[in-house]
Amino acid sequence: MRSAQPLGLTMGDACGIGPELIVRLFARGLPHPAVVYGDAATLQRACAVVGLGDALSIVPLDVPGPGSTGMQIGVLDRWRGLPADLPWGQVDARAGRGAYEYLCHAIDDALAGRLRALVTAPLNKEAMQRAGLAFPGHTEILAKRSGTPRYAMMLANDQLRVLLVTIHIPLAQVPHAISVQAELDAMRLAHLACLQSGVATPRIAVAGLNPHAGENGAFGDEEIRIIQPAIAQARAEGLDVSGPWPGDTVFMRARQGEFDIVVAQYHDQGLIPVKYLGLDTGVNVTVGLPFVRTSVDHGTAFDIAGQGVAQADSLEAALHMALRMSAKP
């Protein structure tokens, strides 16, 4: 029973706010046992930064074990320890490599059924690149490590769910990256994401790529050539899919309750509406993996790292969503 296993939390980049978020989260008390994949000394330093050095204890672990829910943080450090002088708030290749290693070990344990779900703190793309790791972000690492060929990023809060057809590519490449198959895969994954979120009969809206969803070909023909045929095929499979709808109104309609999820064509088209509603409640979900993975919807925030002011609201929202989506055996 995967649901009986502890949650796995990854520390993310040690120079960012991830360690602070994790210790604050444990201090609030957890509704389910969890273990942390990260560096014990960095987490101890984070405890001192947020004023919890005497309240929280860091306990090294060899295996995920039962996990903890409160003032004791069990830590799995399966990579070499980070240097004690690692600076807060700076891009550092050592922190980038560490964040990657923590994530990989957590993925392996999730695949082996040792974790109920995976919740990730932010990593830094530039730090990973300096360490020689050419990944755009969490999503691509998760997919490659788990051998998942079809996956998608979903951003969600209590008002809106958005799933992306394309993710971390230049805007100029988007029209060439979308295809009938990519659109259809996104619609199927959107349906799955809603089912995992407890929506029994998902209503899926698809945003157009061009202004006014192409205006019947006046502003581009991707809607006619690609998106509409994919919607027709999804409907033939029994999915409740509509569109393509103009991107400037479809998110508002979904927020008002007309749709359960919006399939957006590119990164900023989908993420701006969710993040505009507040970074403190948004959750990033990788849909299609063989396990549930959620994350914060913000970055490493180097400008405030090490100051003890970062708040764990988004990480807490990610944890609760992970629990909901992994509730079934």
XYZ file of C-alpha atoms in Angstrom:
329
model
C 0.000 0.000 0.000
C 1.836 3.085 -1.259
C -0.488 5.340 0.768
C 0.997 3.907 3.983
C 4.531 4.987 3.044
C 6.063 8.348 4.070
C 6.083 11.343 1.785
C 9.453 12.234 0.288
C 10.517 15.904 0.348
C 13.547 17.061 -1.632
C 15.559 19.963 -0.228
C 16.236 21.602 -3.598
C 19.120 24.042 -4.006
C 20.970 24.484 -0.715
C 21.731 28.138 -1.509
C 18.062 28.999 -1.962
C 15.038 29.078 0.320
C 14.232 25.362 0.067
C 15.919 24.357 3.365
C 14.112 27.163 5.213
C 10.758 26.140 3.744
C 11.220 22.545 4.803
C 12.101 23.294 8.421
C 9.186 25.729 8.682
C 6.876 23.062 7.263
C 7.951 20.474 9.831
C 7.614 23.052 12.620
C 3.963 23.580 11.633
C 3.298 19.865 12.013
C 2.574 17.461 9.165
C -0.645 15.499 8.521
C 1.395 12.525 7.262
C 4.905 11.212 7.989
C 7.657 12.530 5.715
C 11.393 12.210 5.140
C 13.743 14.730 3.523
C 16.270 14.039 0.772
C 18.974 16.599 1.345
C 21.939 17.706 3.400
C 21.644 17.399 7.185
C 24.101 20.222 7.957
C 22.314 22.604 5.592
C 18.973 21.848 7.221
C 20.499 22.401 10.657
C 21.795 25.760 9.455
C 18.315 26.580 8.128
C 16.840 25.780 11.545
C 19.095 28.409 13.087
C 18.260 30.962 10.384
C 14.508 30.733 11.034
C 14.925 30.670 14.814
C 14.117 26.997 15.316
C 17.567 25.707 16.201
C 16.489 24.560 19.670
C 13.051 23.297 18.623
C 13.891 21.021 15.697
C 16.287 18.096 15.576
C 17.874 16.715 12.407
C 18.211 12.921 12.328
C 20.247 11.201 9.563
C 18.563 8.134 8.039
C 19.804 5.192 5.979
C 16.398 4.239 4.519
C 13.104 6.161 4.181
C 11.668 4.424 7.262
C 8.477 5.577 8.936
C 9.202 9.288 8.597
C 8.317 12.082 10.995
C 5.433 14.511 11.357
C 6.779 17.058 13.793
C 9.850 18.488 15.469
C 12.225 15.774 14.304
C 13.348 15.799 10.662
C 14.620 12.530 9.223
C 17.162 13.208 6.451
C 18.405 10.882 3.716
C 21.718 12.232 2.394
C 22.869 9.796 -0.280
C 25.386 12.186 -1.772
C 28.533 13.646 -0.296
C 27.999 16.433 2.225
C 27.949 20.033 1.081
C 30.673 22.402 2.323
C 29.892 24.327 5.489
C 30.801 27.649 3.864
C 28.296 27.307 1.024
C 26.885 30.832 0.633
C 23.199 31.699 0.830
C 21.653 33.363 -2.189
C 24.308 32.607 -4.799
C 24.488 30.345 -7.823
C 26.835 27.497 -6.912
C 27.567 24.356 -8.910
C 27.933 22.283 -5.754
C 24.418 23.144 -4.658
C 23.151 22.484 -8.175
C 24.679 18.995 -8.208
C 23.348 18.286 -4.742
C 19.799 19.274 -5.698
C 19.994 16.936 -8.689
C 21.322 14.022 -6.614
C 18.667 14.426 -3.907
C 15.965 14.411 -6.551
C 17.330 11.341 -8.318
C 17.494 9.302 -5.113
C 13.968 10.349 -4.193
C 12.716 9.359 -7.658
C 14.343 5.945 -7.297
C 12.683 5.370 -3.925
C 9.323 6.525 -5.284
C 9.641 4.095 -8.198
C 10.458 1.313 -5.750
C 7.272 2.037 -3.801
C 9.086 3.304 -0.706
C 7.348 6.704 -0.833
C 3.688 7.648 -0.951
C 4.413 10.697 -3.119
C 7.165 13.175 -3.859
C 7.125 16.885 -2.927
C 9.975 19.039 -4.198
C 11.478 22.327 -3.033
C 12.903 24.608 -5.761
C 16.158 23.970 -7.577
C 18.160 26.420 -9.675
C 18.656 25.719 -13.370
C 21.829 27.796 -13.704
C 23.435 26.041 -10.740
C 22.694 22.654 -12.304
C 24.077 23.796 -15.636
C 27.295 24.925 -13.937
C 27.516 21.403 -12.527
C 27.312 20.006 -16.052
C 23.657 18.941 -15.877
C 21.769 20.073 -18.968
C 18.182 19.898 -17.707
C 15.686 22.780 -17.975
C 14.078 21.859 -14.651
C 12.451 19.290 -12.394
C 9.945 18.056 -14.957
C 12.480 16.807 -17.477
C 14.601 15.091 -14.802
C 11.548 13.341 -13.386
C 10.441 12.116 -16.801
C 13.876 10.859 -17.873
C 14.741 9.183 -14.573
C 11.380 7.422 -14.376
C 11.289 6.488 -18.063
C 8.043 8.369 -18.640
C 7.478 9.141 -22.354
C 4.260 11.170 -22.001
C 4.020 13.708 -19.239
C 2.878 17.263 -18.617
C 3.205 20.120 -16.163
C 0.063 21.232 -14.352
C -0.151 24.361 -12.210
C -3.084 24.459 -9.823
C -4.586 26.316 -6.895
C -8.034 26.296 -5.339
C -9.408 28.395 -8.216
C -7.745 27.152 -11.385
C -6.021 24.147 -12.961
C -3.819 24.600 -16.045
C -1.914 21.908 -17.947
C 0.729 22.762 -20.571
C 1.232 21.272 -24.023
C 4.789 22.658 -24.260
C 6.984 23.605 -21.323
C 10.537 24.962 -21.275
C 11.195 25.959 -24.879
C 11.603 29.352 -26.591
C 8.336 30.964 -27.613
C 9.413 30.977 -31.281
C 9.596 27.170 -31.208
C 6.098 26.592 -29.852
C 4.226 26.536 -33.196
C 6.657 23.878 -34.450
C 6.479 21.826 -31.227
C 2.721 21.337 -31.104
C 1.134 18.480 -33.054
C -2.127 16.572 -33.074
C -0.483 13.860 -30.973
C 0.990 16.350 -28.475
C -2.376 18.059 -28.098
C -4.171 14.748 -27.657
C -1.634 13.574 -25.075
C -2.159 16.817 -23.131
C -5.940 16.380 -23.149
C -5.639 12.783 -21.917
C -3.247 13.861 -19.166
C -5.572 16.726 -18.209
C -8.386 14.198 -17.830
C -6.130 11.992 -15.670
C -5.033 14.943 -13.516
C -8.640 15.856 -12.781
C -9.519 12.267 -11.890
C -6.543 12.141 -9.507
C -7.749 15.409 -7.998
C -11.184 13.972 -7.275
C -13.098 15.368 -10.280
C -15.366 12.531 -11.424
C -16.339 13.938 -14.840
C -13.626 16.389 -15.976
C -14.555 19.265 -18.270
C -11.505 20.199 -20.313
C -11.081 23.516 -22.139
C -8.319 23.961 -24.704
C -6.788 27.393 -25.245
C -5.903 28.490 -28.751
C -2.337 29.303 -29.728
C -3.072 32.505 -31.629
C -5.021 35.666 -30.690
C -8.775 35.018 -30.741
C -7.918 31.311 -31.218
C -6.906 32.117 -34.778
C -10.170 33.823 -35.807
C -10.959 31.026 -38.305
C -7.502 31.243 -39.839
C -7.181 35.021 -40.005
C -4.446 35.117 -37.317
C -2.867 31.702 -37.850
C -3.996 28.237 -38.845
C -2.617 26.049 -36.022
C -6.071 25.873 -34.476
C -7.548 24.533 -37.728
C -4.690 22.191 -38.677
C -3.696 20.843 -35.272
C -5.828 21.742 -32.264
C -9.318 21.155 -33.679
C -8.508 17.664 -35.054
C -7.012 16.697 -31.687
C -10.128 17.903 -29.867
C -12.311 15.877 -32.236
C -10.271 12.750 -31.555
C -10.401 13.324 -27.789
C -14.167 13.658 -27.971
C -14.354 10.420 -29.964
C -12.534 8.772 -27.038
C -15.242 10.011 -24.682
C -13.429 12.968 -23.140
C -15.412 16.144 -22.426
C -13.185 18.571 -24.333
C -14.114 21.919 -25.886
C -12.327 24.683 -27.766
C -10.035 25.988 -28.936
C -11.014 29.028 -26.875
C -9.325 32.451 -26.962
C -6.548 32.574 -24.408
C -7.636 35.963 -23.091
C -10.963 34.660 -21.703
C -10.748 30.896 -21.195
C -8.932 31.102 -17.847
C -11.536 33.485 -16.458
C -14.286 31.099 -17.549
C -12.543 28.195 -15.859
C -12.087 30.192 -12.664
C -15.826 30.919 -12.702
C -16.573 27.189 -12.782
C -17.337 26.514 -16.450
C -14.335 24.170 -16.877
C -12.331 21.952 -14.503
C -9.001 22.409 -16.279
C -7.501 24.425 -19.136
C -4.973 22.975 -21.578
C -2.617 25.840 -22.455
C -0.286 25.839 -25.440
C 2.873 27.300 -23.913
C 4.528 28.092 -20.601
C 3.586 31.710 -19.929
C 0.115 31.448 -21.444
C -0.794 28.956 -18.734
C 1.357 29.992 -15.798
C 0.648 33.720 -15.719
C -3.059 33.274 -14.808
C -2.261 30.812 -12.009
C 0.607 32.811 -10.548
C -1.356 36.042 -10.766
C -3.800 34.503 -8.300
C -0.956 34.139 -5.769
C 2.368 32.346 -5.397
C 1.521 31.294 -1.862
C -1.188 28.821 -2.922
C -0.009 27.582 -6.327
C 1.211 24.010 -6.805
C 3.211 22.499 -9.654
C 2.221 18.903 -10.525
C 3.963 16.571 -12.972
C 1.163 14.520 -14.541
C 1.783 11.101 -16.106
C 4.531 9.819 -13.799
C 4.167 6.397 -12.116
C 3.951 8.255 -8.780
C 2.509 11.562 -7.589
C 4.868 14.536 -7.662
C 4.012 18.066 -6.563
C 6.112 21.161 -5.979
C 6.062 24.830 -5.112
C 5.204 27.194 -7.961
C 8.126 29.557 -7.293
C 11.892 29.514 -7.553
C 14.866 29.532 -5.204
C 14.417 33.230 -4.291
C 18.140 33.899 -3.839
C 17.350 37.525 -2.953
C 15.854 36.478 0.396
C 17.620 33.159 1.040
C 19.272 32.884 4.438
C 17.304 35.771 5.925
C 14.686 33.660 7.690
C 11.768 35.437 6.026
C 10.693 32.883 3.385
C 7.272 31.363 4.044
C 6.274 27.757 3.395
C 2.669 28.288 2.238
C 3.215 26.994 -1.319
C 5.197 23.997 -0.066
C 2.432 23.224 2.409
C -0.147 23.474 -0.387
C 1.989 21.106 -2.474
C 2.140 18.614 0.384
C -1.618 18.617 0.884
C -2.212 18.208 -2.864
C 0.216 15.294 -2.943
C -1.731 13.625 -0.155
C -5.049 14.119 -1.976
C -3.759 12.867 -5.302
C -2.092 9.800 -3.730
C -4.996 8.883 -1.466
C -5.821 5.715 -3.386
C -3.631 2.573 -3.006
